[in-house]
Tab-separated table of C-alpha atoms in Angstrom:
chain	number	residue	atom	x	y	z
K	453	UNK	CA	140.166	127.092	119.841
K	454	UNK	CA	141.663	124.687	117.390
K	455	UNK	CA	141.231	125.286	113.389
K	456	UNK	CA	138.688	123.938	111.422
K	457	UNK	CA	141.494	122.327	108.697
K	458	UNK	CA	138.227	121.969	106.104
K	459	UNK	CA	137.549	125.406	106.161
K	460	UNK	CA	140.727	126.560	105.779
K	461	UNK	CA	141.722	124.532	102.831
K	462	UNK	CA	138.026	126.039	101.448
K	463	UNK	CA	139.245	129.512	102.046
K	464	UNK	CA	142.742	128.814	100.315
K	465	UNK	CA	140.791	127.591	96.981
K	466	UNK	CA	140.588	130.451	95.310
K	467	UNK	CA	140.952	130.675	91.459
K	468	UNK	CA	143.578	131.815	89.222
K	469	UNK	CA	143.630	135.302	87.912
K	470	UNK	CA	141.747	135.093	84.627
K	471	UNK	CA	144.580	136.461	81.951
K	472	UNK	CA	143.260	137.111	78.256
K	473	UNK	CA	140.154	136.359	77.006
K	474	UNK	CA	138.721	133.047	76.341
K	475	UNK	CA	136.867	131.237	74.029
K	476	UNK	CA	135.321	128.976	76.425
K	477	UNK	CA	132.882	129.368	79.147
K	478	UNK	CA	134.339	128.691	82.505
K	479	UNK	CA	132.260	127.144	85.279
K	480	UNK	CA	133.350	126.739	88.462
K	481	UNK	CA	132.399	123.929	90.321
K	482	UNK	CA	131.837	123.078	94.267
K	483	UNK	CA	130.830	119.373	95.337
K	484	UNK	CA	129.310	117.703	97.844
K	485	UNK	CA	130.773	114.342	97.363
K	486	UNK	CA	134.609	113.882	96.778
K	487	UNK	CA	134.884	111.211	93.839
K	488	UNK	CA	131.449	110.317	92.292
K	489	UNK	CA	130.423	113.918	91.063
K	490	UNK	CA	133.660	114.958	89.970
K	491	UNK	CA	133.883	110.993	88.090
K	492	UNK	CA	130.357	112.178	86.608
K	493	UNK	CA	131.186	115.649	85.329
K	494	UNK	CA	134.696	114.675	83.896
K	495	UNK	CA	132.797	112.043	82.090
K	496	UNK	CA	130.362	113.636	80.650
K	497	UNK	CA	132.738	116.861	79.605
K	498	UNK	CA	134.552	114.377	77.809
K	499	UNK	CA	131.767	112.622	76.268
K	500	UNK	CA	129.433	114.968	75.980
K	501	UNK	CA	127.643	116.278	72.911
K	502	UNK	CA	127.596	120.051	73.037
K	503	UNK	CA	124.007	121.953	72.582
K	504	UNK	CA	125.793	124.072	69.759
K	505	UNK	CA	128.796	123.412	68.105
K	506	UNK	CA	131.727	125.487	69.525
K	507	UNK	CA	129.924	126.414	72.528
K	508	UNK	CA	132.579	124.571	74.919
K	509	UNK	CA	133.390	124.803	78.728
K	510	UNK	CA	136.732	124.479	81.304
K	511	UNK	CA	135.614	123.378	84.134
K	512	UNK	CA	137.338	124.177	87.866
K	513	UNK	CA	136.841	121.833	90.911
K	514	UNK	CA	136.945	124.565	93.078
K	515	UNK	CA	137.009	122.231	96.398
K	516	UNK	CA	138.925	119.314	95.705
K	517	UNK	CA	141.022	118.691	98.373
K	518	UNK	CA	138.293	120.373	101.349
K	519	UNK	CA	136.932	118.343	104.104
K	520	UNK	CA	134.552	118.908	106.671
K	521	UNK	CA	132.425	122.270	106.177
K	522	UNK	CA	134.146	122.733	103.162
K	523	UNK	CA	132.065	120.115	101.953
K	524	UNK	CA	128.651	121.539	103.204
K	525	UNK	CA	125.938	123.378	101.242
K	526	UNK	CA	125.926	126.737	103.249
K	527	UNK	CA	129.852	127.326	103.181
K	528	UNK	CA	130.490	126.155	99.748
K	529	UNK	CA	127.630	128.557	98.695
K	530	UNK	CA	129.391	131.305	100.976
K	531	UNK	CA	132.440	130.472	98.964
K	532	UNK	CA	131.241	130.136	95.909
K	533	UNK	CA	129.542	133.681	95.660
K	534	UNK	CA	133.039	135.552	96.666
K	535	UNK	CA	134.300	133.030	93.478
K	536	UNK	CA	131.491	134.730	91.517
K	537	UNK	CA	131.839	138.185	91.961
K	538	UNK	CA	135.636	137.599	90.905
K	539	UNK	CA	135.259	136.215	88.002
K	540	UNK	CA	132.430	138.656	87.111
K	541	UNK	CA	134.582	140.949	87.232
K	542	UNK	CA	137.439	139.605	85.324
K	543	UNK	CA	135.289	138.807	82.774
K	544	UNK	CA	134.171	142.399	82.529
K	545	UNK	CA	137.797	143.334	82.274
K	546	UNK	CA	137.937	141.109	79.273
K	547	UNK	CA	135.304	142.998	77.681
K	548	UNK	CA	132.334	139.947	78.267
K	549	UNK	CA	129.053	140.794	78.943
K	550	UNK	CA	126.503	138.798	81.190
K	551	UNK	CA	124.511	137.811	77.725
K	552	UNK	CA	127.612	135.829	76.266
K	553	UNK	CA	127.227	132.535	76.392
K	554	UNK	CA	130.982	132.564	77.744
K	555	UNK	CA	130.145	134.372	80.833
K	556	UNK	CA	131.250	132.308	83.743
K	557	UNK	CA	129.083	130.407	86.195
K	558	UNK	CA	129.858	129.048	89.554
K	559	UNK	CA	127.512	126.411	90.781
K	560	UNK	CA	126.708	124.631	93.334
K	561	UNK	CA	126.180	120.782	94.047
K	562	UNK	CA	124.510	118.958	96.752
K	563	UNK	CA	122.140	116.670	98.267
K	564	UNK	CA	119.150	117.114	101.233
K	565	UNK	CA	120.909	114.234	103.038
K	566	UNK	CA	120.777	115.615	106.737
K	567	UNK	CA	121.749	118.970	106.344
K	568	UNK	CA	120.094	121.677	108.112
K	569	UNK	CA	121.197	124.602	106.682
K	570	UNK	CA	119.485	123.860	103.009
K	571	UNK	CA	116.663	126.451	102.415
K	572	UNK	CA	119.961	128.577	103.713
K	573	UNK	CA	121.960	127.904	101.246
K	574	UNK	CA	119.181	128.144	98.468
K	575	UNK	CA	118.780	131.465	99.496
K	576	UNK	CA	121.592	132.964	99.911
K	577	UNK	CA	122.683	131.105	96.219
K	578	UNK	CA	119.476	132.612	94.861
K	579	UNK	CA	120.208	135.874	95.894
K	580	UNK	CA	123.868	136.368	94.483
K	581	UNK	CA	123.737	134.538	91.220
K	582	UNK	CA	125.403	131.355	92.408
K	583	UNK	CA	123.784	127.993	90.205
K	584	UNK	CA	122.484	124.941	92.805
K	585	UNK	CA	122.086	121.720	91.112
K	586	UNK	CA	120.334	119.544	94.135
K	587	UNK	CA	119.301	116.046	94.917
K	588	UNK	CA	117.157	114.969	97.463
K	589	UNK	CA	118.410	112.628	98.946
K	590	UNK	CA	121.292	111.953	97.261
K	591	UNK	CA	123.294	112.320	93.705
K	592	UNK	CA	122.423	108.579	93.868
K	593	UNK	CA	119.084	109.277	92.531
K	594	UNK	CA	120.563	110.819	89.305
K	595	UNK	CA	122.435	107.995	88.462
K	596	UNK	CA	119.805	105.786	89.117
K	597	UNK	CA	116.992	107.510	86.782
K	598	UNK	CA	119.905	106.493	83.708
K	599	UNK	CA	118.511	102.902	84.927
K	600	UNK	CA	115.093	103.310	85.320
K	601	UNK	CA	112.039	105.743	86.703
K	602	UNK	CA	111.567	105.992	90.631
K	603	UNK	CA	108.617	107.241	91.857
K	604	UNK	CA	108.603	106.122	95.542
K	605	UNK	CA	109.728	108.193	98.366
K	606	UNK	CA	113.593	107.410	100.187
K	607	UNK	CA	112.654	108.671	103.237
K	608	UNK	CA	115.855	110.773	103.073
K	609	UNK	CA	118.014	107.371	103.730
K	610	UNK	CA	120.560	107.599	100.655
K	611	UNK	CA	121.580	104.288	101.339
K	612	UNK	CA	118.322	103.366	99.781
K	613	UNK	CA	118.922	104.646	96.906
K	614	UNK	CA	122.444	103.562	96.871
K	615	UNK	CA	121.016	99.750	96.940
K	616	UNK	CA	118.847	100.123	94.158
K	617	UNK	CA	121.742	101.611	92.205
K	618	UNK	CA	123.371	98.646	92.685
K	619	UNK	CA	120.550	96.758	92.207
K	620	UNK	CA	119.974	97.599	88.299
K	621	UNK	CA	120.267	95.291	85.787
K	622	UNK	CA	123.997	95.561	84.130
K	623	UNK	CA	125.740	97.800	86.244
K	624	UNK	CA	127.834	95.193	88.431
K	625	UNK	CA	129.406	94.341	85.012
K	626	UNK	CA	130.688	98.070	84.386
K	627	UNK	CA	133.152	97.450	87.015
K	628	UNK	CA	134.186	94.062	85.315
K	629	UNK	CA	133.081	92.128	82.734
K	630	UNK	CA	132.457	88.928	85.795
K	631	UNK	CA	131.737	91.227	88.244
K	632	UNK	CA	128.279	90.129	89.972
K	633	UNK	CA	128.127	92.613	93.065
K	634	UNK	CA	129.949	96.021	93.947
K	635	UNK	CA	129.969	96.996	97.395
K	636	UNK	CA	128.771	100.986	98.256
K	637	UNK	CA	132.247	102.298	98.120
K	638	UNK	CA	132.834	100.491	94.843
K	639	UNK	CA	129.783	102.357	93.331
K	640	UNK	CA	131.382	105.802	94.413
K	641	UNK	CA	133.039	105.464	91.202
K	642	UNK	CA	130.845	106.345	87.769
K	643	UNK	CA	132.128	104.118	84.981
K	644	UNK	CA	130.899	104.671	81.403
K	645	UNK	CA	127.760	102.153	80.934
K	646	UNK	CA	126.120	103.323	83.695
K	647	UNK	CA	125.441	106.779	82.317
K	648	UNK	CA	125.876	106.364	78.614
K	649	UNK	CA	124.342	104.043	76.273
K	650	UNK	CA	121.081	103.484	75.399
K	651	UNK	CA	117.370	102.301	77.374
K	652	UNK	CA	114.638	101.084	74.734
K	653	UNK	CA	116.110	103.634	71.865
K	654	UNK	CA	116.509	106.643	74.097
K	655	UNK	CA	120.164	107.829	75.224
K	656	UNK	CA	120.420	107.081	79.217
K	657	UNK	CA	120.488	110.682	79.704
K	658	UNK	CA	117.999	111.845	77.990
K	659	UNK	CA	115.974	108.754	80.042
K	660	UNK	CA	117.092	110.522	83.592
K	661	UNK	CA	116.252	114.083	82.362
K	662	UNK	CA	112.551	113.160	81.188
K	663	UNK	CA	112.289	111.108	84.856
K	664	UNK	CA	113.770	113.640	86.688
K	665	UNK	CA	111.132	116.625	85.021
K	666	UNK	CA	108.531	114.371	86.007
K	667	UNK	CA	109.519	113.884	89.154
K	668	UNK	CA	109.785	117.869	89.950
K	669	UNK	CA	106.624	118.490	89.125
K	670	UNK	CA	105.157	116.656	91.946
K	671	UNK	CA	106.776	118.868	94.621
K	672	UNK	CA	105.637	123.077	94.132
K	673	UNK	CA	106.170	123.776	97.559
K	674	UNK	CA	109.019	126.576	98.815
K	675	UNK	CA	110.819	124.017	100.796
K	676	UNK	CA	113.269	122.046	98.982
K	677	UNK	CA	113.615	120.072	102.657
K	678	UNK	CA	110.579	118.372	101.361
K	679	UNK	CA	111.315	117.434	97.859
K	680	UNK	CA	111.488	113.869	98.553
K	681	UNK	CA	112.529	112.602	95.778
K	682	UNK	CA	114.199	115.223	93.477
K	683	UNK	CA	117.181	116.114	91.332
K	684	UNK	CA	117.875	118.938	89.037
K	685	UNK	CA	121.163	117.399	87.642
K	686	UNK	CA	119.940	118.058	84.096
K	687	UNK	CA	120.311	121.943	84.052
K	688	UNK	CA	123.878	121.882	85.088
K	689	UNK	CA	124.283	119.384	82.400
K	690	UNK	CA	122.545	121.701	80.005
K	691	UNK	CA	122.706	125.131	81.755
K	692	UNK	CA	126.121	125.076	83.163
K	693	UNK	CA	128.226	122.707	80.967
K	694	UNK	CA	126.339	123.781	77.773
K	695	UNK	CA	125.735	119.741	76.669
K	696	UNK	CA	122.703	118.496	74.867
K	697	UNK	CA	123.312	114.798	75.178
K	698	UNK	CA	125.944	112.312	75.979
């Protein structure tokens, strides 16, 4: 039976031994999407304000170059708690303690999209530690609550959301000062203005976050098949990558 060449390129992803202490957290990171969440997170880490002062993270994009299941909620979850107990462990040896804000993290991104193996994944992530930041139906929404509040249903279609991305006043014109229309692989890429900045006195994050609260509220069931629509992108902002703002 022939390989599966994503999973194996999963499985070879492991991180570097962890020599010396550190004086930053280190969070390991596993993405759905290959360009617009890690365009998002090296963004923000770089323009970022951090919740305390010298509370700072290194991030590691621990499936970079993975396709196919590598890609998927339930094996980057399987990988990412192997990643976890490792660097528990090495972080033990460097005399850290689970209550220092420098313990390590590994998380977790994805959307609902079509997958079946979500609730899965959740608990399996739940279970060993691992951090799941989650969209439903797609990171799409996140970027889009910068823009404005959304309180209708997708349907689970991502391209819908993906439209009225592009839709938004101003964000054509972050790819080019004449630009009047981006195409959907265009807007894979995150440019500054669509996340930073400003919306009626209010930073654009801190616009998404209060949207995004809102919007969780309306969904207390068990199933996160059925939180249509959701994102949680806010706690790895503040949870994982220790930022207040940006």
């Amino acid at each position: 039976m022939a390989r599966d060449k994503g999973r194996d390129k999963l499985q070879r992803e492991r991180p570097a031994k962890w020599v010396g202490n550190t004086e930053k957290r280190r969070v390991y990171v596993y993405t759905e999407g290959k360009v617009t969440e890690k365009e998002y997170i090296d963004l923000i880490h770089e323009e970022g304000i951090p919740k305390k002062p010298g509370e700072e993270v290194e991030i590691h994009f621990m499936n970079a170059t993975a396709a196919g299941d590598g890609r998927k909620p339930l094996p980057m979850v399987k990988q990412a708690v192997k990643v976890l107990r490792q660097m528990e462990r090495d972080a033990e040896r460097n005399d850290l303690d689970e209550h220092d804000w420098r313990w390590p993290q590994v998380w977790v991104l994805f959307d609902r999209d079509t997958h079946k193996d979500i609730t899965e994944a959740f608990d399996m992530a739940k279970k060993a530690g691992v951090r799941i930041a989650y969209s439903h139906p797609c990171f799409e929404l996140w970027r889009l609550l910068h823009y404005k509040n959304y309180t209708s249903t997708f349907g689970g279609v991502c391209d819908s959301a993906n439209d009225k991305l592009r839709e938004q006043p101003g964000f054509a014109q972050t790819y080019g000062k004449n630009v009047k229309k981006v195409s959907v692989q265009e807007s894979k890429h995150v440019h500054p203005g669509q996340i930073t900045g400003k919306v009626q006195g209010r930073s654009r994050y801190a616009t998404a976050k209060r949207f995004a609260e809102a919007m969780s509220k309306r969904h207390d069931g068990a199933n996160p098949n059925d939180w249509d629509t959701y994102t949680d992108m806010w706690r790895f902002v503040e949870e994982g990558l220790l930022l207040g703002d940006y």
